[in-house]
PDB file of C-alpha atoms in Angstrom:
ATOM      1  CA  MET A   1      36.160 -38.988 216.278  1.00  0.00           C
ATOM      2  CA  GLU A   2      36.059 -37.630 212.736  1.00  0.00           C
ATOM      3  CA  HIS A   3      32.693 -39.365 212.195  1.00  0.00           C
ATOM      4  CA  LEU A   4      30.958 -37.535 215.081  1.00  0.00           C
ATOM      5  CA  ALA A   5      30.207 -34.513 212.919  1.00  0.00           C
ATOM      6  CA  VAL A   6      28.237 -36.830 210.616  1.00  0.00           C
ATOM      7  CA  HIS A   7      26.670 -39.356 212.979  1.00  0.00           C
ATOM      8  CA  LEU A   8      25.450 -37.044 215.753  1.00  0.00           C
ATOM      9  CA  PRO A   9      23.452 -34.702 213.459  1.00  0.00           C
ATOM     10  CA  TYR A  10      21.978 -37.754 211.690  1.00  0.00           C
ATOM     11  CA  GLU A  11      21.036 -39.283 215.048  1.00  0.00           C
ATOM     12  CA  ALA A  12      19.421 -36.036 216.179  1.00  0.00           C
ATOM     13  CA  LEU A  13      17.501 -35.857 212.890  1.00  0.00           C
ATOM     14  CA  LEU A  14      16.068 -39.343 213.396  1.00  0.00           C
ATOM     15  CA  ARG A  15      14.998 -39.167 217.041  1.00  0.00           C
ATOM     16  CA  GLY A  16      15.181 -35.518 218.034  1.00  0.00           C
ATOM     17  CA  PRO A  17      17.322 -34.227 220.929  1.00  0.00           C
ATOM     18  CA  VAL A  18      19.944 -36.764 221.947  1.00  0.00           C
ATOM     19  CA  HIS A  19      19.226 -36.664 225.664  1.00  0.00           C
ATOM     20  CA  TYR A  20      15.780 -38.211 225.097  1.00  0.00           C
ATOM     21  CA  GLY A  21      17.576 -41.430 224.125  1.00  0.00           C
ATOM     22  CA  TRP A  22      19.729 -41.594 227.226  1.00  0.00           C
ATOM     23  CA  MET A  23      19.163 -44.501 229.580  1.00  0.00           C
ATOM     24  CA  TYR A  24      20.996 -43.073 232.601  1.00  0.00           C
ATOM     25  CA  GLN A  25      17.877 -42.114 234.531  1.00  0.00           C
ATOM     26  CA  TYR A  26      16.282 -45.519 233.958  1.00  0.00           C
ATOM     27  CA  GLU A  27      19.468 -47.327 234.959  1.00  0.00           C
ATOM     28  CA  ARG A  28      19.609 -45.318 238.177  1.00  0.00           C
ATOM     29  CA  ALA A  29      15.955 -46.112 238.858  1.00  0.00           C
ATOM     30  CA  MET A  30      16.546 -49.815 238.281  1.00  0.00           C
ATOM     31  CA  LYS A  31      19.514 -49.809 240.663  1.00  0.00           C
ATOM     32  CA  TYR A  32      17.350 -48.063 243.271  1.00  0.00           C
ATOM     33  CA  LEU A  33      14.590 -50.684 242.886  1.00  0.00           C
ATOM     34  CA  LYS A  34      17.031 -53.614 242.851  1.00  0.00           C
ATOM     35  CA  GLY A  35      18.332 -52.415 246.196  1.00  0.00           C
ATOM     36  CA  LYS A  36      14.925 -53.233 247.685  1.00  0.00           C
ATOM     37  CA  ALA A  37      14.949 -56.803 246.333  1.00  0.00           C
ATOM     38  CA  LYS A  38      16.008 -58.668 249.469  1.00  0.00           C
ATOM     39  CA  ASN A  39      14.178 -61.867 248.526  1.00  0.00           C
ATOM     40  CA  LEU A  40      15.546 -62.916 245.137  1.00  0.00           C
ATOM     41  CA  ALA A  41      12.951 -65.679 244.846  1.00  0.00           C
ATOM     42  CA  LYS A  42      10.153 -63.103 244.782  1.00  0.00           C
ATOM     43  CA  VAL A  43      11.705 -59.948 243.391  1.00  0.00           C
ATOM     44  CA  GLU A  44       8.470 -58.132 242.522  1.00  0.00           C
ATOM     45  CA  GLY A  45       6.901 -58.633 245.933  1.00  0.00           C
ATOM     46  CA  SER A  46      10.125 -57.646 247.664  1.00  0.00           C
ATOM     47  CA  ILE A  47      10.269 -54.368 245.720  1.00  0.00           C
ATOM     48  CA  ILE A  48       6.616 -53.607 246.526  1.00  0.00           C
ATOM     49  CA  ALA A  49       7.121 -54.346 250.228  1.00  0.00           C
ATOM     50  CA  GLY A  50      10.212 -52.132 250.329  1.00  0.00           C
ATOM     51  CA  SER A  51       8.384 -49.283 248.587  1.00  0.00           C
ATOM     52  CA  LEU A  52       5.438 -49.499 250.999  1.00  0.00           C
ATOM     53  CA  THR A  53       7.780 -49.467 253.985  1.00  0.00           C
ATOM     54  CA  GLU A  54       9.600 -46.424 252.638  1.00  0.00           C
ATOM     55  CA  GLU A  55       6.394 -44.480 251.957  1.00  0.00           C
ATOM     56  CA  THR A  56       4.969 -45.369 255.370  1.00  0.00           C
ATOM     57  CA  SER A  57       8.081 -44.220 257.220  1.00  0.00           C
ATOM     58  CA  HIS A  58       8.202 -41.046 255.128  1.00  0.00           C
ATOM     59  CA  PHE A  59       4.644 -39.918 255.848  1.00  0.00           C
ATOM     60  CA  THR A  60       4.598 -40.946 259.507  1.00  0.00           C
ATOM     61  CA  SER A  61       7.742 -38.867 260.107  1.00  0.00           C
ATOM     62  CA  TYR A  62       5.612 -35.728 259.726  1.00  0.00           C
ATOM     63  CA  TYR A  63       3.827 -36.623 262.989  1.00  0.00           C
ATOM     64  CA  PHE A  64       7.037 -36.738 265.025  1.00  0.00           C
ATOM     65  CA  ALA A  65       8.155 -33.848 267.193  1.00  0.00           C
ATOM     66  CA  SER A  66      10.381 -31.292 265.501  1.00  0.00           C
ATOM     67  CA  LYS A  67      13.356 -32.300 267.658  1.00  0.00           C
ATOM     68  CA  VAL A  68      13.264 -35.893 266.356  1.00  0.00           C
ATOM     69  CA  ARG A  69      15.917 -36.435 263.683  1.00  0.00           C
ATOM     70  CA  THR A  70      14.455 -38.102 260.597  1.00  0.00           C
ATOM     71  CA  ARG A  71      15.745 -38.669 257.091  1.00  0.00           C
ATOM     72  CA  LYS A  72      13.642 -35.780 255.833  1.00  0.00           C
ATOM     73  CA  ARG A  73      15.013 -33.449 258.509  1.00  0.00           C
ATOM     74  CA  ALA A  74      18.606 -34.563 258.232  1.00  0.00           C
ATOM     75  CA  PRO A  75      21.099 -31.708 257.781  1.00  0.00           C
ATOM     76  CA  ARG A  76      22.317 -30.959 254.321  1.00  0.00           C
ATOM     77  CA  ARG A  77      25.386 -32.711 252.980  1.00  0.00           C
ATOM     78  CA  TYR A  78      27.461 -29.543 253.146  1.00  0.00           C
ATOM     79  CA  ASP A  79      26.428 -28.419 256.602  1.00  0.00           C
ATOM     80  CA  ASP A  80      29.113 -27.753 259.177  1.00  0.00           C
ATOM     81  CA  GLY A  81      26.718 -26.690 261.909  1.00  0.00           C
ATOM     82  CA  GLY A  82      26.615 -22.985 261.105  1.00  0.00           C
ATOM     83  CA  VAL A  83      23.658 -20.740 261.880  1.00  0.00           C
ATOM     84  CA  ALA A  84      22.465 -17.521 260.287  1.00  0.00           C
ATOM     85  CA  PRO A  85      22.467 -14.414 262.493  1.00  0.00           C
ATOM     86  CA  THR A  86      19.131 -12.774 263.260  1.00  0.00           C
ATOM     87  CA  TYR A  87      18.423  -9.064 263.506  1.00  0.00           C
ATOM     88  CA  ALA A  88      15.634  -7.000 265.044  1.00  0.00           C
ATOM     89  CA  VAL A  89      15.370  -4.900 261.876  1.00  0.00           C
ATOM     90  CA  ALA A  90      14.363  -5.974 258.380  1.00  0.00           C
ATOM     91  CA  GLY A  91      16.197  -5.634 255.080  1.00  0.00           C
ATOM     92  CA  VAL A  92      19.727  -6.248 256.376  1.00  0.00           C
ATOM     93  CA  PRO A  93      22.098  -6.969 253.425  1.00  0.00           C
ATOM     94  CA  ASP A  94      22.939 -10.608 252.772  1.00  0.00           C
ATOM     95  CA  ILE A  95      26.621 -10.116 253.563  1.00  0.00           C
ATOM     96  CA  PHE A  96      25.674  -9.643 257.241  1.00  0.00           C
ATOM     97  CA  SER A  97      23.525 -12.806 257.258  1.00  0.00           C
ATOM     98  CA  GLN A  98      26.028 -15.452 256.167  1.00  0.00           C
ATOM     99  CA  ILE A  99      25.537 -18.913 257.671  1.00  0.00           C
ATOM    100  CA  GLY A 100      28.565 -19.898 259.720  1.00  0.00           C
ATOM    101  CA  ARG A 101      29.880 -20.548 263.193  1.00  0.00           C
ATOM    102  CA  LEU A 102      32.522 -19.026 265.400  1.00  0.00           C
ATOM    103  CA  GLY A 103      35.622 -20.970 266.338  1.00  0.00           C
ATOM    104  CA  GLY A 104      38.229 -20.550 269.014  1.00  0.00           C
ATOM    105  CA  LYS A 105      38.305 -18.582 272.219  1.00  0.00           C
ATOM    106  CA  SER A 106      36.901 -15.059 272.226  1.00  0.00           C
ATOM    107  CA  LYS A 107      38.411 -12.046 273.923  1.00  0.00           C
ATOM    108  CA  GLU A 108      37.640  -8.355 274.194  1.00  0.00           C
ATOM    109  CA  VAL A 109      40.088  -5.990 272.559  1.00  0.00           C
ATOM    110  CA  TRP A 110      40.345  -2.275 271.883  1.00  0.00           C
ATOM    111  CA  TRP A 111      40.945  -0.711 268.500  1.00  0.00           C
ATOM    112  CA  SER A 112      44.629   0.114 268.231  1.00  0.00           C
ATOM    113  CA  SER A 113      43.768   3.517 266.745  1.00  0.00           C
ATOM    114  CA  GLU A 114      40.870   5.518 265.344  1.00  0.00           C
ATOM    115  CA  GLU A 115      42.413   5.154 261.883  1.00  0.00           C
ATOM    116  CA  ASP A 116      42.082   1.359 262.050  1.00  0.00           C
ATOM    117  CA  ALA A 117      38.446   1.590 263.125  1.00  0.00           C
ATOM    118  CA  HIS A 118      37.741   4.086 260.345  1.00  0.00           C
ATOM    119  CA  SER A 119      39.444   1.886 257.737  1.00  0.00           C
ATOM    120  CA  ALA A 120      37.502  -1.195 258.832  1.00  0.00           C
ATOM    121  CA  HIS A 121      34.214   0.727 258.833  1.00  0.00           C
ATOM    122  CA  THR A 122      34.875   2.133 255.358  1.00  0.00           C
ATOM    123  CA  TYR A 123      35.865  -1.265 253.991  1.00  0.00           C
ATOM    124  CA  ILE A 124      32.664  -2.882 255.253  1.00  0.00           C
ATOM    125  CA  LEU A 125      30.411  -0.210 253.763  1.00  0.00           C
ATOM    126  CA  LEU A 126      32.138  -0.149 250.383  1.00  0.00           C
ATOM    127  CA  ASN A 127      32.022  -3.948 250.080  1.00  0.00           C
ATOM    128  CA  CYS A 128      28.571  -4.844 251.408  1.00  0.00           C
ATOM    129  CA  GLU A 129      27.185  -4.944 247.830  1.00  0.00           C
ATOM    130  CA  ASP A 130      23.935  -3.242 248.809  1.00  0.00           C
ATOM    131  CA  PRO A 131      22.125  -1.210 246.093  1.00  0.00           C
ATOM    132  CA  LEU A 132      21.419   1.657 248.494  1.00  0.00           C
ATOM    133  CA  ILE A 133      25.074   1.965 249.510  1.00  0.00           C
ATOM    134  CA  ARG A 134      26.082   1.744 245.841  1.00  0.00           C
ATOM    135  CA  TYR A 135      23.659   4.566 245.073  1.00  0.00           C
ATOM    136  CA  PHE A 136      25.244   6.849 247.684  1.00  0.00           C
ATOM    137  CA  GLU A 137      28.708   5.838 246.526  1.00  0.00           C
ATOM    138  CA  SER A 138      27.910   6.870 242.940  1.00  0.00           C
ATOM    139  CA  ILE A 139      26.609  10.244 244.159  1.00  0.00           C
ATOM    140  CA  PHE A 140      29.768  10.798 246.202  1.00  0.00           C
ATOM    141  CA  VAL A 141      32.005   9.960 243.235  1.00  0.00           C
ATOM    142  CA  SER A 142      30.013  12.311 240.975  1.00  0.00           C
ATOM    143  CA  GLN A 143      30.359  15.170 243.451  1.00  0.00           C
ATOM    144  CA  VAL A 144      34.099  14.599 243.781  1.00  0.00           C
ATOM    145  CA  GLU A 145      34.551  14.549 239.991  1.00  0.00           C
ATOM    146  CA  GLU A 146      32.522  17.760 239.630  1.00  0.00           C
ATOM    147  CA  THR A 147      34.527  19.493 242.361  1.00  0.00           C
ATOM    148  CA  PHE A 148      37.884  18.303 241.007  1.00  0.00           C
ATOM    149  CA  PRO A 149      37.641  18.008 237.201  1.00  0.00           C
ATOM    150  CA  GLY A 150      40.132  15.546 235.741  1.00  0.00           C
ATOM    151  CA  ILE A 151      40.790  13.821 239.057  1.00  0.00           C
ATOM    152  CA  SER A 152      42.285  10.354 238.692  1.00  0.00           C
ATOM    153  CA  THR A 153      40.599   7.158 239.815  1.00  0.00           C
ATOM    154  CA  THR A 154      43.307   6.620 242.424  1.00  0.00           C
ATOM    155  CA  ASP A 155      42.628  10.006 244.003  1.00  0.00           C
ATOM    156  CA  VAL A 156      38.882   9.343 243.958  1.00  0.00           C
ATOM    157  CA  ASP A 157      39.461   6.090 245.852  1.00  0.00           C
ATOM    158  CA  LYS A 158      41.630   7.923 248.386  1.00  0.00           C
ATOM    159  CA  ARG A 159      38.884  10.470 248.981  1.00  0.00           C
ATOM    160  CA  LYS A 160      36.377   7.668 249.410  1.00  0.00           C
ATOM    161  CA  ASP A 161      38.594   6.084 252.046  1.00  0.00           C
ATOM    162  CA  GLN A 162      38.984   9.402 253.856  1.00  0.00           C
ATOM    163  CA  HIS A 163      35.613  11.129 253.581  1.00  0.00           C
ATOM    164  CA  PHE A 164      32.890   8.729 252.416  1.00  0.00           C
ATOM    165  CA  ILE A 165      31.827   7.655 255.912  1.00  0.00           C
ATOM    166  CA  LYS A 166      31.351  11.201 257.199  1.00  0.00           C
ATOM    167  CA  TRP A 167      29.637  12.304 253.983  1.00  0.00           C
ATOM    168  CA  LEU A 168      27.236   9.342 254.075  1.00  0.00           C
ATOM    169  CA  LYS A 169      26.378   9.968 257.727  1.00  0.00           C
ATOM    170  CA  ASN A 170      25.495  13.583 256.954  1.00  0.00           C
ATOM    171  CA  GLN A 171      23.379  12.550 253.974  1.00  0.00           C
ATOM    172  CA  VAL A 172      21.350  10.052 255.991  1.00  0.00           C
ATOM    173  CA  ASP A 173      21.044  11.922 259.295  1.00  0.00           C
ATOM    174  CA  PHE A 174      20.083  15.322 257.887  1.00  0.00           C
ATOM    175  CA  ASP A 175      17.766  14.215 255.084  1.00  0.00           C
ATOM    176  CA  ASP A 176      14.421  14.459 256.855  1.00  0.00           C
ATOM    177  CA  ASP A 177      12.376  13.877 253.713  1.00  0.00           C
ATOM    178  CA  ALA A 178      13.806  10.422 252.970  1.00  0.00           C
ATOM    179  CA  ASP A 179      12.718   7.317 254.857  1.00  0.00           C
ATOM    180  CA  TYR A 180      15.905   5.283 254.980  1.00  0.00           C
ATOM    181  CA  PRO A 181      15.837   1.775 256.491  1.00  0.00           C
ATOM    182  CA  LYS A 182      16.787   1.411 260.118  1.00  0.00           C
ATOM    183  CA  TRP A 183      19.718  -0.886 259.377  1.00  0.00           C
ATOM    184  CA  LEU A 184      21.337   1.904 257.337  1.00  0.00           C
ATOM    185  CA  HIS A 185      21.114   4.314 260.282  1.00  0.00           C
ATOM    186  CA  GLU A 186      22.823   1.701 262.445  1.00  0.00           C
ATOM    187  CA  VAL A 187      25.538   0.590 260.031  1.00  0.00           C
ATOM    188  CA  ILE A 188      26.791   4.140 259.388  1.00  0.00           C
ATOM    189  CA  GLN A 189      27.519   4.670 263.074  1.00  0.00           C
ATOM    190  CA  SER A 190      31.113   4.369 264.201  1.00  0.00           C
ATOM    191  CA  PRO A 191      32.234   0.958 265.520  1.00  0.00           C
ATOM    192  CA  HIS A 192      32.368   0.318 269.236  1.00  0.00           C
ATOM    193  CA  VAL A 193      35.677   1.210 270.812  1.00  0.00           C
ATOM    194  CA  LYS A 194      35.804  -2.169 272.544  1.00  0.00           C
ATOM    195  CA  VAL A 195      35.027  -5.205 270.384  1.00  0.00           C
ATOM    196  CA  GLN A 196      34.958  -8.983 270.762  1.00  0.00           C
ATOM    197  CA  GLN A 197      37.621 -10.811 268.802  1.00  0.00           C
ATOM    198  CA  ILE A 198      37.209 -14.418 267.627  1.00  0.00           C
ATOM    199  CA  ARG A 199      40.092 -16.538 266.379  1.00  0.00           C
ATOM    200  CA  ALA A 200      38.225 -18.077 263.425  1.00  0.00           C
ATOM    201  CA  PHE A 201      34.954 -18.130 261.527  1.00  0.00           C
ATOM    202  CA  HIS A 202      33.859 -21.309 259.750  1.00  0.00           C
ATOM    203  CA  LEU A 203      31.871 -20.635 256.580  1.00  0.00           C
ATOM    204  CA  SER A 204      30.841 -23.486 254.231  1.00  0.00           C
ATOM    205  CA  PHE A 205      33.716 -25.711 255.398  1.00  0.00           C
ATOM    206  CA  THR A 206      36.164 -22.825 254.942  1.00  0.00           C
ATOM    207  CA  SER A 207      37.950 -21.460 258.004  1.00  0.00           C
ATOM    208  CA  ILE A 208      38.821 -17.771 258.128  1.00  0.00           C
ATOM    209  CA  SER A 209      41.449 -17.278 260.825  1.00  0.00           C
ATOM    210  CA  SER A 210      42.864 -14.085 262.261  1.00  0.00           C
TER     211      SER A 210
END
């Protein structure tokens, strides 16, 4: 190991970047071609025949109906059957468009209290990682710090939990000059009193259970 500091720079000086001397990609290619050699008596012809068959099947698959499962249309390796939700409005943040699938039996439940619904609504808005929401959040924090000089970060967070939703709704609903996206007008509304509860949500082979 003590010679690496000498040999590797010398090797790079002679032939340039080290990775140009690697043989891994050629070894992989040779293994791929050898897999087509079914007739060992005529290796070259066997490889050519296998390559022609592969190219023919690849290009003819484009003429099949979309419902026909082909190698080109096979699902990804890490695909657990999830689908991305669709919305009638554009520009919805990515956090609301995660690919996944529901699991378990669904049932309709009521919010146990208005405080729980308010807490859930606030949590979603403050964690959706959207630039527009972040912009309003920074304005709210600035106004709180101007109104209460020297206020601690903990108290600012408490005021966000208590008043940010109502403040944001007033900012969006009564600002006639601004053209805010439709999804923002919808996401600031209070949650439905009656909601559908699912036992689990499967996201990228990870199950989130309630």
